[in-house]
XYZ file of C-alpha atoms in Angstrom:
492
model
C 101.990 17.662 18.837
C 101.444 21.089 17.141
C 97.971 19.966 15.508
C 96.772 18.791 19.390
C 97.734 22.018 21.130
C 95.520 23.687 18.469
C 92.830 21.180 19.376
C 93.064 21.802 22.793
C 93.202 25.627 22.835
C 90.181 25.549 20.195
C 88.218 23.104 22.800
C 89.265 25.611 26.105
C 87.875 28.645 23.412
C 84.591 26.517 23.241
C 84.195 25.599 26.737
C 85.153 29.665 27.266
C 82.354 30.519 24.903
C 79.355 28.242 25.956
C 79.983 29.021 29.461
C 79.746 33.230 28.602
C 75.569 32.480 29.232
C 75.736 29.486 31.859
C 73.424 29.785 34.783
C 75.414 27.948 37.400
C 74.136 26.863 40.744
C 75.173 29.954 42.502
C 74.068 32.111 39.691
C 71.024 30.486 40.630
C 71.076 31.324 44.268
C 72.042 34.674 43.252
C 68.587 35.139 41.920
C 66.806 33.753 44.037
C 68.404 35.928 47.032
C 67.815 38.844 44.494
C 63.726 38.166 44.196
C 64.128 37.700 48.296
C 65.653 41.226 48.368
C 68.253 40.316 50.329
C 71.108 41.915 48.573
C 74.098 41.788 50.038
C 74.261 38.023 49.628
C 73.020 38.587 46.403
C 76.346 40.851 45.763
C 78.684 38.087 47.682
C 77.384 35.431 45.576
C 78.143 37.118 42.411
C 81.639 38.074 43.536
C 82.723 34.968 44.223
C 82.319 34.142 40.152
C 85.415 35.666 39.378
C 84.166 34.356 35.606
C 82.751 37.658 33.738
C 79.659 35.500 32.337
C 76.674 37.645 30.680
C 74.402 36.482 33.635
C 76.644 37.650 36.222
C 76.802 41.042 34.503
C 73.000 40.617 33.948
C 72.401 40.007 38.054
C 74.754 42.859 38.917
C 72.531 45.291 36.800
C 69.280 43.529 38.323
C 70.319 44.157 41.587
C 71.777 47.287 41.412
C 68.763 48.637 39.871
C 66.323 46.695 42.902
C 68.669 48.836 45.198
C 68.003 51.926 43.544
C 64.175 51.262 43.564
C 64.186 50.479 47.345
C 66.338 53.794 48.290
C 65.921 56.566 45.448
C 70.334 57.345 46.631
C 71.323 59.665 43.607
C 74.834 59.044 43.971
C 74.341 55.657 43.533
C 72.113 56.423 40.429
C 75.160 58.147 38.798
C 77.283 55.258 39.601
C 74.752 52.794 38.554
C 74.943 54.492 35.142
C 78.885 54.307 34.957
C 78.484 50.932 36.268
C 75.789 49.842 33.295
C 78.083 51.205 30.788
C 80.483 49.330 31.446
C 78.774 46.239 31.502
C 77.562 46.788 28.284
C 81.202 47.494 26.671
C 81.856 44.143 28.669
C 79.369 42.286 26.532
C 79.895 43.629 23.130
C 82.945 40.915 23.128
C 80.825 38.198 23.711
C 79.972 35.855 20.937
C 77.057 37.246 18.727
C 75.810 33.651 17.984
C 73.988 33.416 21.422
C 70.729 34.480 21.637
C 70.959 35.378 25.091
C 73.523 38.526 24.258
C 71.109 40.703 22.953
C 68.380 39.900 24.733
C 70.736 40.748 27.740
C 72.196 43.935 26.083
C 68.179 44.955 25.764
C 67.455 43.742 29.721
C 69.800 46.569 30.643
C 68.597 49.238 28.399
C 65.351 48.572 30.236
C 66.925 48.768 33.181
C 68.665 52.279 32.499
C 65.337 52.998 31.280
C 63.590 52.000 34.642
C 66.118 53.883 36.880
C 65.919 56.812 34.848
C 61.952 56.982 34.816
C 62.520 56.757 38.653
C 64.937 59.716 38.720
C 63.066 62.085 36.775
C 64.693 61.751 33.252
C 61.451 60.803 31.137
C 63.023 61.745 28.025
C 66.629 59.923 28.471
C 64.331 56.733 29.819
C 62.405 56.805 27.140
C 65.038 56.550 24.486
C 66.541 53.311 26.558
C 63.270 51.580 26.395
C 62.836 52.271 22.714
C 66.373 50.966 22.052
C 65.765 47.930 24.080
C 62.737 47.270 22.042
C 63.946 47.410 18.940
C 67.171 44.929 20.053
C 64.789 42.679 21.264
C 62.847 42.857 17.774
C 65.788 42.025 16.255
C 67.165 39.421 18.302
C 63.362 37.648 18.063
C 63.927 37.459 14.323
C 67.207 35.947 14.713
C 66.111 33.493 17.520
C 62.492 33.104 17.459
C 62.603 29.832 20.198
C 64.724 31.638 22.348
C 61.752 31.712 24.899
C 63.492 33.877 27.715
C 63.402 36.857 25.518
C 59.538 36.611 25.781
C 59.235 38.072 29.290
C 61.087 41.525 28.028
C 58.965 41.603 25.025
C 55.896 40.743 26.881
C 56.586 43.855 29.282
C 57.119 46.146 26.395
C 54.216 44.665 24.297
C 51.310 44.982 27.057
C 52.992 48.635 27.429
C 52.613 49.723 24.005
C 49.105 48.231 23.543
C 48.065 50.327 26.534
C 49.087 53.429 25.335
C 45.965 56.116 24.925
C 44.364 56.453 21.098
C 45.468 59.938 21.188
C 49.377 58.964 21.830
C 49.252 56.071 19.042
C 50.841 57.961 16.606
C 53.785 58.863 18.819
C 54.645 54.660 19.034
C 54.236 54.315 15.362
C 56.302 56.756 14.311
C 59.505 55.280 16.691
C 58.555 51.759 15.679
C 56.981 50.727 18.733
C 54.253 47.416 18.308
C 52.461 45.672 20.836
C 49.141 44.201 22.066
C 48.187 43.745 25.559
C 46.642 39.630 24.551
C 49.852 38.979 23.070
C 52.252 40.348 25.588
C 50.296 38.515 28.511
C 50.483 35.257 26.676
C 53.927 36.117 25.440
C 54.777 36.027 29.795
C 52.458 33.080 30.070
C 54.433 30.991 27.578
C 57.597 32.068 29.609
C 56.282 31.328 32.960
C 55.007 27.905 31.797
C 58.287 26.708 29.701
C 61.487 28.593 31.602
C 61.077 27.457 35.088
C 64.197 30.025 35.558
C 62.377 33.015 35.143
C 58.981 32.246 35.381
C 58.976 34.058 39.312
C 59.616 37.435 37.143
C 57.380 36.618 34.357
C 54.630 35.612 36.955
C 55.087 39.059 38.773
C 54.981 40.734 35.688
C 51.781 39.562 34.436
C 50.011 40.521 37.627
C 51.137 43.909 37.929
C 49.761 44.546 34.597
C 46.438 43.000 35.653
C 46.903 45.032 38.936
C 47.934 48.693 37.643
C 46.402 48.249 33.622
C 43.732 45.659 33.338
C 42.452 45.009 36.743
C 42.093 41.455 37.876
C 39.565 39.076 36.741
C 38.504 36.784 40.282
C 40.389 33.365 38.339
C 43.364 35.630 37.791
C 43.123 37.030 41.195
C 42.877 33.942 42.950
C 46.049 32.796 40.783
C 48.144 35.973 42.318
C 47.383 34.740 45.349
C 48.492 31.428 45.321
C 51.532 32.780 44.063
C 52.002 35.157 47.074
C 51.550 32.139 49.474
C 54.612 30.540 47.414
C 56.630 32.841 47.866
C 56.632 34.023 51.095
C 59.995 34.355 51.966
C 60.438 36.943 49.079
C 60.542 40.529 50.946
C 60.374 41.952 47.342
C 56.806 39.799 46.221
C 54.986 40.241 49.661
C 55.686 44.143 49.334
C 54.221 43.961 45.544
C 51.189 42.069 47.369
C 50.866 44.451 50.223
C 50.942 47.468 46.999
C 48.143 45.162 44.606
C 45.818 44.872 47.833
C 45.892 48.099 48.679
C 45.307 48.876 44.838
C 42.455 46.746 44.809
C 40.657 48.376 47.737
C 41.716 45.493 50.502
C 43.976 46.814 53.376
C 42.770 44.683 55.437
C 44.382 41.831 53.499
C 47.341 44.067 52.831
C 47.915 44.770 56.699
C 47.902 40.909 56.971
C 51.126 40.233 54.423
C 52.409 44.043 55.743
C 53.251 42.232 59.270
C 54.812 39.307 56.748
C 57.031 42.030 55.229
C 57.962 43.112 59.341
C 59.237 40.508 60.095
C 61.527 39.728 57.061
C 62.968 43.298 57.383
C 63.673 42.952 60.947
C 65.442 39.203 59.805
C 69.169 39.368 59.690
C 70.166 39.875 55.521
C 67.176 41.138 54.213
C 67.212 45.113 52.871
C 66.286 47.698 54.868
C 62.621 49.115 53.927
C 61.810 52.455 55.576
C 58.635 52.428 52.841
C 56.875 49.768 55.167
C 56.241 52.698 57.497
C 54.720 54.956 54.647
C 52.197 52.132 53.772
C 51.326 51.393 57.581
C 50.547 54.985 57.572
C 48.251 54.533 54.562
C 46.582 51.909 56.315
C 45.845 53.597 59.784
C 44.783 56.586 57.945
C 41.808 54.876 56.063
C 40.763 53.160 59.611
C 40.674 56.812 60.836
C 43.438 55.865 63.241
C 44.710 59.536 62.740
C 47.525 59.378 65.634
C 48.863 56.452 65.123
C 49.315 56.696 61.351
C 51.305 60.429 62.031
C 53.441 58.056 63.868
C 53.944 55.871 60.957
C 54.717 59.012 58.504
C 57.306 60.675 60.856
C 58.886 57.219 61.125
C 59.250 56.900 57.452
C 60.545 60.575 57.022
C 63.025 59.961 59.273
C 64.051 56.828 58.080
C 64.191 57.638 53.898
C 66.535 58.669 51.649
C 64.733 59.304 48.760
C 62.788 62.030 47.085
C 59.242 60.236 45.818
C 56.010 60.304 48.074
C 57.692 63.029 50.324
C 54.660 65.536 49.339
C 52.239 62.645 49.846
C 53.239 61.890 53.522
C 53.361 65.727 54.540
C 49.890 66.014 52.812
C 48.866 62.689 54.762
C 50.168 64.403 57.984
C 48.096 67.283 57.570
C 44.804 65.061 56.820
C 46.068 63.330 60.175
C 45.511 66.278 62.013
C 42.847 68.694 59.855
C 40.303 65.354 59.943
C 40.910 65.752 63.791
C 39.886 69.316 63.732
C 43.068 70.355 64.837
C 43.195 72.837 61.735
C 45.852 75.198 62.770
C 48.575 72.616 63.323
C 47.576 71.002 60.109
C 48.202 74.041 57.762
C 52.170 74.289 58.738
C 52.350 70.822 56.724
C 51.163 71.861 53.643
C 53.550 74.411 53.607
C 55.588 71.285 53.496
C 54.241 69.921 50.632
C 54.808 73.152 48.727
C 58.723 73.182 49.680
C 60.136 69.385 49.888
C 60.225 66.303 47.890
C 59.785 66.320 43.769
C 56.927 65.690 41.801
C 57.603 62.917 39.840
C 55.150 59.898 40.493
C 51.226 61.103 40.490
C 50.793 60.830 44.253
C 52.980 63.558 44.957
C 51.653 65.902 42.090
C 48.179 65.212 43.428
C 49.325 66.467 46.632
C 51.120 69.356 45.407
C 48.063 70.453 43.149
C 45.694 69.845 46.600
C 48.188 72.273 48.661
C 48.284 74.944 46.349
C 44.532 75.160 45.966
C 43.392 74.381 49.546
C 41.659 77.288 51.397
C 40.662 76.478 54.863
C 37.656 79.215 54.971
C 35.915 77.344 51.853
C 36.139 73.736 53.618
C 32.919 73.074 55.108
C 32.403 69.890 58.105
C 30.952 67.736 55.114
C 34.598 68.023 53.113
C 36.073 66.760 56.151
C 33.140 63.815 56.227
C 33.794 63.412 52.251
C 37.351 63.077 52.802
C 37.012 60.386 55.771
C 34.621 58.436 53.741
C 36.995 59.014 50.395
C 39.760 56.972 52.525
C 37.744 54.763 54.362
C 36.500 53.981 50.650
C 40.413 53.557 49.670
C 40.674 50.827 52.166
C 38.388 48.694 51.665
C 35.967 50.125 54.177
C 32.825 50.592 52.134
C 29.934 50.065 54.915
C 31.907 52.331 56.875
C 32.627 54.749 53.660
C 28.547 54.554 53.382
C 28.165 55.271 56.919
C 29.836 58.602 56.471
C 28.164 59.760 53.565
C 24.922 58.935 54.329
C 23.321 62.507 55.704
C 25.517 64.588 52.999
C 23.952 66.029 50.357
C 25.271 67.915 46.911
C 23.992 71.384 48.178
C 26.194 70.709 51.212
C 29.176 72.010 49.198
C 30.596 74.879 48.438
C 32.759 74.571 44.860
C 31.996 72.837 41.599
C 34.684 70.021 42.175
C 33.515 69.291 45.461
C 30.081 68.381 44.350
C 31.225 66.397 41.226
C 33.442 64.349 43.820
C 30.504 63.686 46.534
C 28.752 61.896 43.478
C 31.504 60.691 42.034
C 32.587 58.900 45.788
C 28.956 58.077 46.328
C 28.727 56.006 43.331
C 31.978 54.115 43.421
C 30.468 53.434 47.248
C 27.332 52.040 45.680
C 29.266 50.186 43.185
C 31.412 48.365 45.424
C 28.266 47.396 47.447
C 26.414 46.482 44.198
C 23.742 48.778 44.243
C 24.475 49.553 40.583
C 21.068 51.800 39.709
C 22.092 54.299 42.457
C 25.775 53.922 41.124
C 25.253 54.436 37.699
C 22.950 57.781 38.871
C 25.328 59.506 40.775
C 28.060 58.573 38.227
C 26.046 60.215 35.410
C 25.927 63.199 37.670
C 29.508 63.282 37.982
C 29.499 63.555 34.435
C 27.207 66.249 33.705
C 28.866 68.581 36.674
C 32.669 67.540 34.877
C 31.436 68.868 31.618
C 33.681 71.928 29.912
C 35.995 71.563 32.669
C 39.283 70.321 34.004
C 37.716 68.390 36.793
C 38.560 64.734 36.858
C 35.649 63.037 38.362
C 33.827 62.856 34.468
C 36.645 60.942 33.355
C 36.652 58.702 36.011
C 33.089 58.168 36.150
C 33.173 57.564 32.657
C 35.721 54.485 33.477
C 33.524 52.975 36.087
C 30.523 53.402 34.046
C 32.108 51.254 30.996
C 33.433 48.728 33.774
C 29.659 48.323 34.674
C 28.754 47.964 31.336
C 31.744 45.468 30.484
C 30.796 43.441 33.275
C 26.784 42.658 32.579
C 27.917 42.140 29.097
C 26.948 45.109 27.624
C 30.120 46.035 25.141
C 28.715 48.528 22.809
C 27.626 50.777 26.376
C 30.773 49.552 27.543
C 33.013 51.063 24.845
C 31.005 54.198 24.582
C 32.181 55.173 28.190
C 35.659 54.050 27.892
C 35.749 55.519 24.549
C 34.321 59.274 26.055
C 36.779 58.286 29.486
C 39.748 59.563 26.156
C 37.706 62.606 25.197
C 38.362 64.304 28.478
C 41.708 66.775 28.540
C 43.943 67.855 30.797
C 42.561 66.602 34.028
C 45.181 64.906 36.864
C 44.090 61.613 36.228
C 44.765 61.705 32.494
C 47.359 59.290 31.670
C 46.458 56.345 34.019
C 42.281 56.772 33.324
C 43.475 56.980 29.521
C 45.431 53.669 29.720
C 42.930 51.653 31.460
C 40.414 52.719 28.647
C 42.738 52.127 26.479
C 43.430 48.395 27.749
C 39.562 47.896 28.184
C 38.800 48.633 24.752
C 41.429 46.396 23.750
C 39.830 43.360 25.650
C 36.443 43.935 24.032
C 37.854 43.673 20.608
């Protein structure tokens, strides 16, 4: 009797322990509701385990961290951190011979080190992603066929391997290894063999085409027939309405934008005040100047957080200075000087514009260059073209201003293939960037070796992306640098 009440308690310890990693069917729906953004089931789902399994403490951190994206609530970043602390003390007791607790362990030091990033605390994010790293290093030696693992390693990899030539040393020296070929293949392998968490892996292998690679028109037309999949997920159309944009297509992004409208206004789904910001975005580059100062003031009102604050008051005042109503548009500068934070690049750009605008050296052909410059933004290049058609260099007053006319003027001719005339005014760009801080060399630089890279010519190719890493402190540093960077590494 003694020996089968051992047997028994050692089978309920077993059952105990292979269930600490189970993905049961409401786990399941948990996720799925989670990718949907609609949280608050998400939350009731997960309650009702009253099991602590690592995936439930896994899903609380995912969502919890989704929530802090969408809303930027500091109080509920502090208690997110108290909160992630104690799941990890949680899952130090669970069973080291799973693969999935460290892997899970490293999931939410990437999530700290997401949140963080958000908040402001580079150097504290920083250290979480370079922890998480290093237990997923380990954990891949241990459990090489643990295949989930791949889509956090895949992230960190295609990171790393975009990091600019001059910041190499930095990753060496704390350990850090990665390629950009073998993290995309690492989320390939994931998407194609873990039907679980291949949405995630999908999403995160088009972002880094979107924001570090750029798309290739068989990867594009991949992304979207995963956006027409999943079009029920509040959190994927928004991504889609953000890579359009990106890619110089509002048009298309207005389209899923009214798909994101009506999910928010659908009973369960999060509320998402940024929807207004990007309608504004959109109206702004159709030169619908009223209507998009309606969108802004809608999203002010409406958000909690602290990131693109500068941008809309800087957005407001192009709303009214492009409709020559000059005096009313200076008071919102001021604006951009006083509120928000300067964390993501948008909102430093603004700052940076506010603090150097003058009105009396702003001549009627900024205001033109600046129409055309959103018009271009959007998609709009005929109508960018339009706009920029009578203006000419001497036209300007200041050195930047005429390095951006050619600069815009060629990405204009390069969008409407009329590469000789592109590749002149980019070369200009160049020579009027030299021995200064003025971005547009850089970036001409960039769209030169794109040129290049796309007729097939690598060695012009990697001269320009190579010179795009020469250029110093200019405001476009660090996102120029990585695409280089992840050019370069494609041409290998």
């Amino acid at each position: 009797m003694r020996r089968l009440i051992v047997v028994f308690l050692v089978l309920i310890n077993f059952q105990s322990k292979a269930n600490d990693f189970d993905w049961n069917p409401v786990l399941q729906r948990a996720y799925i509701s989670l990718w949907k953004l609609r949280l608050q089931e998400t939350r009731a789902l997960l309650a009702s385990q009253k099991n602590t399994s690592g995936i439930k403490l896994y899903l609380q951190s995912y969502t919890d961290l989704i929530e802090l994206m969408v809303t930027e609530d500091k109080t509920d970043f502090e208690q997110f951190l108290d909160a992630q602390s104690s799941r990890l003390t949680l899952l130090e007791d669970f069973p080291d011979t799973a693969p999935e607790k460290q892997w899970i362990i490293a999931e939410m030091y990437l999530h700290l080190a997401t949140a963080k990033l958000k908040f402001g605390h580079e150097v504290k994010g920083a250290w979480n992603l370079i922890k998480a790293s290093k237990l997923l290093e380990n954990n891949y030696k241990k459990f090489p066929n643990f295949i989930p693992q791949q889509k956090s390693l895949g992230l960190i990899h295609i990171m790393v391997g975009s990091i600019p030539q001059n910041f190499l040393w930095v990753a060496k020296l704390l350990g850090l290894k990665g390629s950009v070929k073998n993290g995309l293949q690492e989320l390939k392998n994931v998407s194609k063999n873990e039907p679980r968490y291949a949405t995630e892996a999908n999403v995160m292998y088009y972002l880094a085409h979107a924001y570090i690679l750029g798309f290739t028109p068989v990867v594009f037309q991949d992304y979207e027939q995963f956006l027409d999949k999943n079009d029920e997920s509040l959190l994927i159309q928004f991504l889609g309405v953000t890579t359009y944009m990106k890619e110089g297509n509002s048009s298309q992004a207005n389209v899923l934008l009214k798909k994101c409208d009506t999910l928010n206004a659908q009973t369960g789904y999060w509320a998402f005040p940024f929807l207004q910001y990007l309608h504004g975005e959109i109206e702004i580059q159709k030169g619908n100047y009223t209507l998009a100062s309606r969108h802004y003031q809608v999203f002010l009102q409406q958000y909690k957080g602290f990131n693109f604050i500068k941008d809309t008051y800087y957005k407001l005042f192009l709303c009214l200075w492009l409709n020559n109503e000059d005096t009313k548009a200076i008071a919102y500068l001021e604006k951009v000087k006083t509120q928000g934070s300067t964390i993501v690049e948008s909102d430093q750009s603004a700052l940076r514009f506010a603090e150097k605008f003058k009105l009396s050296t702003k001549s009627n052909a900024s205001k033109i260059l600046m129409k055309a410059r959103l018009a271009f933004d959007g998609g709009y290049y005929q109508k960018a073209k339009e706009g920029v058609l009578d203006l000419k260099e001497s036209y300007f007053f200041d050195h930047a201003e005429k390095a951006e006319y050619n600069y815009r003027k060629g990405r204009i001719h390069q969008k409407l293939h009329e590469i000789t005339l592109a590749e002149e005014h980019f070369e200009r760009a160049i020579i009027l960037s030299q021995n200064s801080s003025i971005s547009y060399g850089a970036l001409a630089c960039l769209q030169l070796g794109y040129i290049f890279q796309e007729s097939g010519q690598k060695v012009k190719a990697k001269y320009y992306f190579e010179k795009v890493l020469t250029y110093s402190k200019h405001e476009y540093k660090n996102s120029a640098d990585n695409k280089a960077k992840a050019a370069l590494n494609t041409l290998i």
